[in-house]
Amino acid sequence: MSWIHGSVRSQLRTYAKRILIGGTATAAGFVAAYRNDLTQLQFDTFSAFGPFLRLLDAESSHNVAVWTAKHGIVPRDRRPDIASLGISVWGREFPNPIGLAAGFDKDADGVKGLLGMGFGFVEVGTITPLPQPGNPKPRCFRLPELGGIINRYGFNSLGVDAVSQRLETLRQQGLVGPSTPQAPRGLVGVNLGKNKTSEDAAADYSVGVKKLGQFADYLVINISSPNTPGLRALQGRKELEKLVKRVKNTRDQMQWGARGPPPLLIKLAPDLTDTDKSDIATVCLRLGVDGLVVSNTTITRPGAVADHPTGSEVGGLSGKPLLELSTAALADMYRLTKGKLPIIGCGGVSSGEDAYRKIRAGATLVQLYTALAYEGPSIVPKMKQQLAACLEADGFTSVQEAVGVDHRIKQS
């Protein structure tokens, strides 16, 4: 075991001691705790293997996690969601507002398993028109003491054709596509990107719309990753206006079923200036963008991240250190759009209380990613229970009642 990091060896010894010392009393307590909830036992047992998975480097453990979802080696939650968590957005019925952010399942490899874990929706991608390898490895780095990750993947993608085939298979299995009460389907968002060497970003995003829009409950134009050169420049007013017009025109010229076209969202960075935010809000409202995702990773290194040995790595920072910055950006965009656009709140969410903060700040839906990497599948049911408790404690009977409530309090 000499190859295992010292802190990990110490942690494993601690786990072993707990198992050995606990004895019969621990076993009895264990049985009593899970006697009436075998589903939770599955989630907690699976998540207990997290420290062993993290013996691998960050990208390898990520790949293993996606593999387990692909092959159904993940816990499945068949329990109905708490009624207060259901919400209707864009004519879609979300059983709960907790979703998995883009970046985890980049190529729609594990959608079935991930939806089965109890997420209200799963966003796949980022997907580029042509396959591309992304940036050189290593390109993903943990900051475990801070609950953060820095990545510079660079839109590694199998491309739209490969992902289209996978989503078509899921549709034939009845797992994606139009949902009805008689035939419920998983809700899947598709996050679109541009190829690194492409000189026509709008054409790239339009390809994604044409090839993948038919499978999507919503589409996301990702113009905020810090790991593709020049991408964030598309958030400028003139550039964004040109981009949205072309991509939206592509979508609107296509033939859609009774549900109509998939909603078109823009994913934003948390590092925008006040002028940038105001310009983006103006463009999105004027051109009829259907929603926002706020936010992507940050290129800043707030607080203790700057002093962390890994903090100097180039790339986007996600996880707990991003919570304050991303939530502030979310609140700004809700205010600037006057609450007219549904917003998916993303960045630093690691508990039901964090999700509730995002909702009060203006989020209609919430996503996580880094917290799943650290805590495993058990975080999904835990977050839903915590969120429901927060709603009940403040007298809300639904998520919708709490959306943007902090703004209403300030105005009163």
CSV table of C-alpha atoms in Angstrom, one decimal:
chain,number,residue,atom,x,y,z
A,1,MET,CA,0.0,0.0,0.0
A,2,SER,CA,3.0,2.3,-0.3
A,3,TRP,CA,1.6,3.9,-3.4
A,4,ILE,CA,-1.5,5.1,-1.5
A,5,HIS,CA,-1.3,8.7,-0.2
A,6,GLY,CA,-0.7,8.9,3.6
A,7,SER,CA,-4.0,10.8,4.3
A,8,VAL,CA,-5.9,8.1,2.4
A,9,ARG,CA,-4.2,5.3,4.4
A,10,SER,CA,-5.1,7.0,7.6
A,11,GLN,CA,-8.7,7.4,6.5
A,12,LEU,CA,-8.9,3.7,5.5
A,13,ARG,CA,-7.5,2.7,8.9
A,14,THR,CA,-10.2,4.8,10.6
A,15,TYR,CA,-12.9,3.0,8.6
A,16,ALA,CA,-11.5,-0.4,9.4
A,17,LYS,CA,-11.3,0.4,13.2
A,18,ARG,CA,-14.9,1.6,13.2
A,19,ILE,CA,-16.0,-1.7,11.6
A,20,LEU,CA,-14.0,-3.9,13.9
A,21,ILE,CA,-14.6,-2.0,17.2
A,22,GLY,CA,-18.3,-1.5,16.5
A,23,GLY,CA,-19.1,-5.2,16.9
A,24,THR,CA,-22.5,-6.5,17.6
A,25,ALA,CA,-23.9,-3.1,18.9
A,26,THR,CA,-23.0,-1.5,15.6
A,27,ALA,CA,-24.6,-4.3,13.6
A,28,ALA,CA,-27.7,-4.1,15.6
A,29,GLY,CA,-27.9,-0.3,15.2
A,30,PHE,CA,-27.3,-0.7,11.5
A,31,VAL,CA,-30.1,-3.2,11.0
A,32,ALA,CA,-32.5,-1.0,13.0
A,33,ALA,CA,-31.6,2.1,11.1
A,34,TYR,CA,-32.3,0.6,7.7
A,35,ARG,CA,-35.0,-1.9,8.6
A,36,ASN,CA,-37.8,0.2,7.0
A,37,ASP,CA,-35.7,1.8,4.3
A,38,LEU,CA,-33.7,-0.7,2.1
A,39,THR,CA,-33.5,1.9,-0.7
A,40,GLN,CA,-31.5,4.2,1.6
A,41,LEU,CA,-29.3,1.3,2.5
A,42,GLN,CA,-28.4,0.8,-1.1
A,43,PHE,CA,-27.5,4.5,-1.5
A,44,ASP,CA,-25.4,4.7,1.6
A,45,THR,CA,-23.7,1.4,0.9
A,46,PHE,CA,-22.7,2.5,-2.6
A,47,SER,CA,-21.5,5.9,-1.4
A,48,ALA,CA,-19.3,4.2,1.3
A,49,PHE,CA,-17.0,3.1,-1.5
A,50,GLY,CA,-16.3,6.7,-2.4
A,51,PRO,CA,-12.9,6.9,-0.5
A,52,PHE,CA,-11.7,3.8,-2.5
A,53,LEU,CA,-12.8,5.3,-5.8
A,54,ARG,CA,-10.9,8.5,-4.9
A,55,LEU,CA,-7.7,6.5,-4.7
A,56,LEU,CA,-7.7,6.9,-8.5
A,57,ASP,CA,-6.9,10.2,-10.0
A,58,ALA,CA,-9.8,12.6,-10.5
A,59,GLU,CA,-10.5,11.8,-14.2
A,60,SER,CA,-10.1,8.1,-13.8
A,61,SER,CA,-12.6,8.0,-10.9
A,62,HIS,CA,-14.9,10.2,-13.0
A,63,ASN,CA,-14.8,7.7,-15.8
A,64,VAL,CA,-15.5,4.8,-13.4
A,65,ALA,CA,-18.5,6.6,-12.0
A,66,VAL,CA,-19.9,7.1,-15.5
A,67,TRP,CA,-19.2,3.4,-16.3
A,68,THR,CA,-21.2,2.3,-13.2
A,69,ALA,CA,-24.1,4.4,-14.3
A,70,LYS,CA,-24.0,3.1,-17.8
A,71,HIS,CA,-24.1,-0.5,-16.6
A,72,GLY,CA,-26.7,0.0,-13.9
A,73,ILE,CA,-24.3,-0.6,-11.1
A,74,VAL,CA,-25.8,2.3,-9.1
A,75,PRO,CA,-28.6,2.5,-6.6
A,76,ARG,CA,-32.1,3.0,-8.0
A,77,ASP,CA,-34.7,5.1,-6.2
A,78,ARG,CA,-38.3,3.9,-6.8
A,79,ARG,CA,-39.7,6.0,-4.0
A,80,PRO,CA,-42.1,8.7,-5.1
A,81,ASP,CA,-40.8,12.3,-4.7
A,82,ILE,CA,-42.2,14.5,-2.0
A,83,ALA,CA,-45.2,16.3,-3.5
A,84,SER,CA,-43.9,19.8,-2.7
A,85,LEU,CA,-40.8,19.2,-4.9
A,86,GLY,CA,-42.7,18.9,-8.2
A,87,ILE,CA,-42.5,21.8,-10.5
A,88,SER,CA,-43.7,22.7,-14.1
A,89,VAL,CA,-41.3,24.5,-16.3
A,90,TRP,CA,-41.5,25.1,-20.1
A,91,GLY,CA,-44.5,22.8,-20.2
A,92,ARG,CA,-42.4,20.0,-18.7
A,93,GLU,CA,-43.3,18.3,-15.4
A,94,PHE,CA,-40.2,17.9,-13.3
A,95,PRO,CA,-40.7,15.4,-10.4
A,96,ASN,CA,-38.2,17.4,-8.4
A,97,PRO,CA,-35.9,20.4,-9.1
A,98,ILE,CA,-32.6,18.7,-8.4
A,99,GLY,CA,-30.7,17.9,-11.6
A,100,LEU,CA,-27.3,16.7,-12.6
A,101,ALA,CA,-25.2,19.4,-14.3
A,102,ALA,CA,-23.5,19.0,-17.7
A,103,GLY,CA,-19.9,17.8,-17.5
A,104,PHE,CA,-20.5,14.6,-15.6
A,105,ASP,CA,-22.1,12.5,-18.5
A,106,LYS,CA,-20.4,14.2,-21.4
A,107,ASP,CA,-21.5,11.7,-24.1
A,108,ALA,CA,-24.9,10.5,-22.8
A,109,ASP,CA,-23.3,7.2,-21.6
A,110,GLY,CA,-25.1,6.7,-18.3
A,111,VAL,CA,-28.4,8.5,-18.6
A,112,LYS,CA,-30.6,5.6,-17.6
A,113,GLY,CA,-28.7,4.9,-14.4
A,114,LEU,CA,-28.4,8.6,-13.5
A,115,LEU,CA,-32.1,9.2,-13.9
A,116,GLY,CA,-32.8,6.1,-11.8
A,117,MET,CA,-30.8,7.6,-8.9
A,118,GLY,CA,-33.6,10.1,-8.4
A,119,PHE,CA,-32.5,13.2,-10.2
A,120,GLY,CA,-35.4,15.3,-11.5
A,121,PHE,CA,-33.4,15.7,-14.7
A,122,VAL,CA,-30.0,15.0,-16.2
A,123,GLU,CA,-28.1,17.4,-18.5
A,124,VAL,CA,-25.7,15.7,-20.9
A,125,GLY,CA,-22.7,17.2,-22.6
A,126,THR,CA,-21.0,19.5,-23.5
A,127,ILE,CA,-21.3,17.9,-27.0
A,128,THR,CA,-19.4,19.3,-30.0
A,129,PRO,CA,-20.3,18.8,-33.6
A,130,LEU,CA,-17.1,16.8,-34.4
A,131,PRO,CA,-15.3,14.5,-32.0
A,132,GLN,CA,-12.4,16.1,-30.2
A,133,PRO,CA,-10.1,14.9,-27.4
A,134,GLY,CA,-10.1,18.0,-25.3
A,135,ASN,CA,-7.0,19.3,-23.5
A,136,PRO,CA,-3.9,17.3,-22.6
A,137,LYS,CA,-4.0,15.2,-19.4
A,138,PRO,CA,-3.8,15.7,-16.5
A,139,ARG,CA,-6.7,18.1,-16.6
A,140,CYS,CA,-8.8,17.5,-13.5
A,141,PHE,CA,-7.6,18.2,-10.0
A,142,ARG,CA,-9.3,17.7,-6.6
A,143,LEU,CA,-9.2,20.2,-3.7
A,144,PRO,CA,-10.8,17.7,-1.1
A,145,GLU,CA,-10.2,19.9,2.0
A,146,LEU,CA,-12.3,22.6,0.3
A,147,GLY,CA,-14.8,20.4,-1.5
A,148,GLY,CA,-13.7,21.8,-4.9
A,149,ILE,CA,-12.4,20.6,-8.2
A,150,ILE,CA,-10.4,22.4,-10.9
A,151,ASN,CA,-10.8,21.1,-14.4
A,152,ARG,CA,-9.6,22.1,-17.9
A,153,TYR,CA,-11.2,19.2,-19.9
A,154,GLY,CA,-11.7,21.4,-22.9
A,155,PHE,CA,-15.0,19.9,-24.3
A,156,ASN,CA,-13.7,16.4,-24.8
A,157,SER,CA,-16.6,14.9,-26.8
A,158,LEU,CA,-17.5,12.0,-29.0
A,159,GLY,CA,-19.4,14.4,-31.2
A,160,VAL,CA,-23.1,14.8,-32.1
A,161,ASP,CA,-23.4,11.7,-34.3
A,162,ALA,CA,-22.3,9.3,-31.6
A,163,VAL,CA,-24.4,11.0,-28.9
A,164,SER,CA,-27.4,11.1,-31.3
A,165,GLN,CA,-27.2,7.3,-31.7
A,166,ARG,CA,-27.2,6.8,-27.9
A,167,LEU,CA,-30.1,9.1,-27.3
A,168,GLU,CA,-32.1,7.4,-30.1
A,169,THR,CA,-31.5,4.1,-28.4
A,170,LEU,CA,-32.8,5.6,-25.1
A,171,ARG,CA,-35.8,7.0,-27.0
A,172,GLN,CA,-36.6,3.5,-28.4
A,173,GLN,CA,-36.4,2.2,-24.9
A,174,GLY,CA,-38.9,4.8,-23.8
A,175,LEU,CA,-36.5,6.6,-21.5
A,176,VAL,CA,-36.3,10.0,-23.3
A,177,GLY,CA,-38.8,11.9,-25.4
A,178,PRO,CA,-42.3,13.4,-24.9
A,179,SER,CA,-43.6,12.5,-21.5
A,180,THR,CA,-47.2,11.8,-20.5
A,181,PRO,CA,-48.9,10.8,-17.2
A,182,GLN,CA,-49.5,7.4,-18.8
A,183,ALA,CA,-45.9,7.1,-20.1
A,184,PRO,CA,-43.5,9.1,-18.0
A,185,ARG,CA,-40.1,9.7,-19.4
A,186,GLY,CA,-36.8,10.9,-18.0
A,187,LEU,CA,-36.1,14.6,-18.4
A,188,VAL,CA,-32.9,15.2,-20.3
A,189,GLY,CA,-31.2,18.5,-21.2
A,190,VAL,CA,-28.6,18.7,-23.9
A,191,ASN,CA,-25.6,21.0,-23.5
A,192,LEU,CA,-24.1,22.2,-26.8
A,193,GLY,CA,-20.6,23.5,-27.5
A,194,LYS,CA,-18.3,24.5,-30.4
A,195,ASN,CA,-15.2,22.7,-31.6
A,196,LYS,CA,-12.0,24.2,-30.5
A,197,THR,CA,-10.7,25.0,-34.0
A,198,SER,CA,-14.1,26.2,-35.4
A,199,GLU,CA,-14.3,29.8,-36.7
A,200,ASP,CA,-18.1,29.8,-36.9
A,201,ALA,CA,-19.5,29.2,-33.4
A,202,ALA,CA,-23.1,29.8,-34.5
A,203,ALA,CA,-22.8,27.1,-37.2
A,204,ASP,CA,-21.5,24.7,-34.6
A,205,TYR,CA,-24.3,25.3,-32.2
A,206,SER,CA,-26.8,25.0,-35.0
A,207,VAL,CA,-25.5,21.6,-35.9
A,208,GLY,CA,-26.1,20.5,-32.3
A,209,VAL,CA,-29.7,21.8,-32.5
A,210,LYS,CA,-30.4,20.0,-35.7
A,211,LYS,CA,-28.9,16.7,-34.6
A,212,LEU,CA,-29.8,16.6,-30.9
A,213,GLY,CA,-32.8,18.9,-30.5
A,214,GLN,CA,-35.3,16.1,-31.1
A,215,PHE,CA,-34.2,14.3,-28.0
A,216,ALA,CA,-33.9,17.3,-25.6
A,217,ASP,CA,-36.3,18.5,-23.0
A,218,TYR,CA,-34.2,21.7,-23.3
A,219,LEU,CA,-31.1,22.8,-25.1
A,220,VAL,CA,-28.2,24.8,-23.6
A,221,ILE,CA,-25.8,27.0,-25.5
A,222,ASN,CA,-22.6,26.8,-23.5
A,223,ILE,CA,-20.6,29.9,-24.1
A,224,SER,CA,-19.0,30.1,-20.7
A,225,SER,CA,-16.5,27.3,-20.3
A,226,PRO,CA,-13.1,28.9,-19.5
A,227,ASN,CA,-11.3,25.9,-21.2
A,228,THR,CA,-12.0,26.7,-24.9
A,229,PRO,CA,-10.1,29.7,-26.2
A,230,GLY,CA,-12.3,32.6,-27.1
A,231,LEU,CA,-15.5,31.0,-26.0
A,232,ARG,CA,-16.4,33.4,-23.2
A,233,ALA,CA,-16.1,36.3,-25.7
A,234,LEU,CA,-19.4,35.1,-27.1
A,235,GLN,CA,-21.0,36.5,-23.9
A,236,GLY,CA,-20.4,40.1,-25.2
A,237,ARG,CA,-23.5,41.9,-26.3
A,238,LYS,CA,-22.9,42.0,-30.1
A,239,GLU,CA,-21.5,38.5,-30.3
A,240,LEU,CA,-24.3,37.1,-28.2
A,241,GLU,CA,-27.0,38.8,-30.2
A,242,LYS,CA,-25.6,37.4,-33.5
A,243,LEU,CA,-25.2,33.9,-32.0
A,244,VAL,CA,-28.7,33.7,-30.5
A,245,LYS,CA,-30.4,35.0,-33.6
A,246,ARG,CA,-28.8,32.4,-35.8
A,247,VAL,CA,-29.2,29.4,-33.4
A,248,LYS,CA,-32.8,30.4,-32.5
A,249,ASN,CA,-33.6,30.8,-36.2
A,250,THR,CA,-32.2,27.3,-36.9
A,251,ARG,CA,-34.4,25.8,-34.1
A,252,ASP,CA,-37.5,27.7,-35.2
A,253,GLN,CA,-37.3,26.6,-38.8
A,254,MET,CA,-37.3,22.9,-37.8
A,255,GLN,CA,-40.5,20.8,-37.6
A,256,TRP,CA,-41.5,19.9,-34.1
A,257,GLY,CA,-44.2,17.8,-32.5
A,258,ALA,CA,-47.2,18.9,-30.4
A,259,ARG,CA,-44.9,20.0,-27.6
A,260,GLY,CA,-43.2,22.5,-29.8
A,261,PRO,CA,-39.4,23.2,-30.0
A,262,PRO,CA,-37.2,22.5,-27.0
A,263,PRO,CA,-36.5,25.6,-24.9
A,264,LEU,CA,-33.2,27.3,-25.7
A,265,LEU,CA,-31.1,28.3,-22.7
A,266,ILE,CA,-27.8,30.2,-22.3
A,267,LYS,CA,-25.1,29.0,-19.8
A,268,LEU,CA,-23.2,31.9,-18.3
A,269,ALA,CA,-20.0,32.4,-16.4
A,270,PRO,CA,-20.0,33.7,-12.8
A,271,ASP,CA,-17.2,36.1,-13.5
A,272,LEU,CA,-19.2,38.6,-15.6
A,273,THR,CA,-19.0,42.4,-15.0
A,274,ASP,CA,-22.2,44.3,-14.1
A,275,THR,CA,-22.3,45.7,-17.6
A,276,ASP,CA,-22.0,42.2,-19.1
A,277,LYS,CA,-24.9,40.9,-17.0
A,278,SER,CA,-27.1,43.8,-18.0
A,279,ASP,CA,-26.3,43.4,-21.7
A,280,ILE,CA,-27.0,39.7,-21.5
A,281,ALA,CA,-30.3,40.2,-19.8
A,282,THR,CA,-31.3,42.7,-22.4
A,283,VAL,CA,-30.4,40.5,-25.3
A,284,CYS,CA,-32.1,37.4,-23.8
A,285,LEU,CA,-35.3,39.2,-23.1
A,286,ARG,CA,-35.5,40.9,-26.5
A,287,LEU,CA,-34.6,37.9,-28.6
A,288,GLY,CA,-36.9,35.4,-26.7
A,289,VAL,CA,-34.3,33.2,-25.0
A,290,ASP,CA,-36.2,30.7,-22.9
A,291,GLY,CA,-34.0,30.5,-19.8
A,292,LEU,CA,-30.5,30.7,-18.3
A,293,VAL,CA,-28.1,28.4,-16.5
A,294,VAL,CA,-26.1,30.3,-13.9
A,295,SER,CA,-23.4,29.5,-13.6
A,296,ASN,CA,-20.4,27.7,-15.1
A,297,THR,CA,-17.1,27.3,-13.3
A,298,THR,CA,-15.0,30.3,-12.3
A,299,ILE,CA,-11.5,31.3,-13.2
A,300,THR,CA,-11.1,33.2,-9.9
A,301,ARG,CA,-9.6,31.5,-6.8
A,302,PRO,CA,-11.6,32.8,-3.9
A,303,GLY,CA,-10.6,32.5,-0.2
A,304,ALA,CA,-8.5,29.5,0.7
A,305,VAL,CA,-8.4,28.2,-2.9
A,306,ALA,CA,-5.6,30.7,-3.7
A,307,ASP,CA,-3.4,29.3,-1.0
A,308,HIS,CA,-4.2,25.6,-1.7
A,309,PRO,CA,-1.3,23.6,-3.4
A,310,THR,CA,-3.6,22.8,-6.3
A,311,GLY,CA,-5.2,26.3,-6.5
A,312,SER,CA,-2.7,27.5,-9.1
A,313,GLU,CA,-3.8,24.9,-11.7
A,314,VAL,CA,-5.3,26.5,-14.8
A,315,GLY,CA,-9.0,25.8,-15.4
A,316,GLY,CA,-12.4,26.3,-14.0
A,317,LEU,CA,-13.1,25.9,-10.3
A,318,SER,CA,-16.3,24.2,-9.2
A,319,GLY,CA,-17.7,22.9,-5.9
A,320,LYS,CA,-18.2,24.6,-2.5
A,321,PRO,CA,-15.8,27.5,-3.1
A,322,LEU,CA,-18.1,28.6,-6.0
A,323,LEU,CA,-21.3,28.8,-4.1
A,324,GLU,CA,-21.2,32.4,-3.0
A,325,LEU,CA,-20.1,33.8,-6.4
A,326,SER,CA,-22.5,31.7,-8.5
A,327,THR,CA,-25.5,32.5,-6.2
A,328,ALA,CA,-24.7,36.2,-6.4
A,329,ALA,CA,-24.6,36.0,-10.2
A,330,LEU,CA,-27.9,34.1,-10.2
A,331,ALA,CA,-29.6,36.7,-8.0
A,332,ASP,CA,-28.3,39.5,-10.4
A,333,MET,CA,-29.6,37.7,-13.5
A,334,TYR,CA,-33.0,37.1,-11.9
A,335,ARG,CA,-33.3,40.8,-11.0
A,336,LEU,CA,-32.1,42.0,-14.4
A,337,THR,CA,-34.5,39.7,-16.2
A,338,LYS,CA,-37.3,40.7,-13.8
A,339,GLY,CA,-38.0,37.1,-13.0
A,340,LYS,CA,-39.3,36.5,-16.5
A,341,LEU,CA,-36.8,33.7,-17.5
A,342,PRO,CA,-36.6,30.4,-15.7
A,343,ILE,CA,-33.0,30.0,-14.3
A,344,ILE,CA,-31.2,26.8,-13.5
A,345,GLY,CA,-29.0,27.5,-10.5
A,346,CYS,CA,-25.6,25.7,-10.6
A,347,GLY,CA,-22.4,26.1,-8.8
A,348,GLY,CA,-21.4,24.9,-5.3
A,349,VAL,CA,-24.6,23.1,-4.4
A,350,SER,CA,-23.8,20.4,-1.9
A,351,SER,CA,-26.9,20.2,0.3
A,352,GLY,CA,-30.7,20.8,0.3
A,353,GLU,CA,-30.0,24.1,2.1
A,354,ASP,CA,-27.7,25.2,-0.7
A,355,ALA,CA,-30.4,24.3,-3.3
A,356,TYR,CA,-32.9,26.3,-1.2
A,357,ARG,CA,-30.6,29.3,-1.3
A,358,LYS,CA,-30.5,29.2,-5.1
A,359,ILE,CA,-34.2,28.9,-5.3
A,360,ARG,CA,-34.8,31.8,-3.0
A,361,ALA,CA,-32.3,33.8,-5.1
A,362,GLY,CA,-34.3,33.1,-8.3
A,363,ALA,CA,-33.6,29.6,-9.5
A,364,THR,CA,-36.5,27.5,-10.7
A,365,LEU,CA,-34.3,24.3,-11.0
A,366,VAL,CA,-31.0,23.5,-9.4
A,367,GLN,CA,-28.0,21.4,-10.5
A,368,LEU,CA,-25.1,19.7,-8.8
A,369,TYR,CA,-22.0,17.9,-10.0
A,370,THR,CA,-18.9,18.2,-7.8
A,371,ALA,CA,-20.8,17.3,-4.6
A,372,LEU,CA,-21.8,14.0,-6.3
A,373,ALA,CA,-18.2,13.3,-7.0
A,374,TYR,CA,-17.3,13.7,-3.3
A,375,GLU,CA,-20.3,12.3,-1.6
A,376,GLY,CA,-21.7,9.7,-4.0
A,377,PRO,CA,-25.3,8.9,-4.9
A,378,SER,CA,-26.6,9.2,-1.3
A,379,ILE,CA,-26.5,13.0,-1.7
A,380,VAL,CA,-29.5,12.9,-4.1
A,381,PRO,CA,-32.2,11.6,-1.8
A,382,LYS,CA,-30.6,13.5,1.1
A,383,MET,CA,-30.8,16.8,-0.8
A,384,LYS,CA,-34.4,16.2,-1.7
A,385,GLN,CA,-35.3,15.5,1.9
A,386,GLN,CA,-33.4,18.6,3.1
A,387,LEU,CA,-35.0,20.8,0.5
A,388,ALA,CA,-38.5,19.7,1.3
A,389,ALA,CA,-37.8,20.4,5.0
A,390,CYS,CA,-36.6,23.9,4.1
A,391,LEU,CA,-39.8,24.6,2.2
A,392,GLU,CA,-42.0,23.3,4.9
A,393,ALA,CA,-40.1,25.2,7.6
A,394,ASP,CA,-40.8,28.5,5.8
A,395,GLY,CA,-44.4,27.7,5.1
A,396,PHE,CA,-44.1,27.0,1.3
A,397,THR,CA,-46.2,24.2,-0.2
A,398,SER,CA,-44.2,24.1,-3.4
A,399,VAL,CA,-40.9,25.0,-5.0
A,400,GLN,CA,-42.6,27.5,-7.2
A,401,GLU,CA,-43.8,29.5,-4.2
A,402,ALA,CA,-40.2,30.0,-3.0
A,403,VAL,CA,-38.6,31.0,-6.4
A,404,GLY,CA,-37.1,34.5,-6.1
A,405,VAL,CA,-38.7,35.1,-2.7
A,406,ASP,CA,-35.6,37.0,-1.4
A,407,HIS,CA,-36.2,39.6,-4.1
A,408,ARG,CA,-39.8,40.1,-3.0
A,409,ILE,CA,-38.7,40.5,0.6
A,410,LYS,CA,-36.2,43.2,-0.3
A,411,GLN,CA,-38.9,45.1,-2.3
A,412,SER,CA,-41.4,45.0,0.5
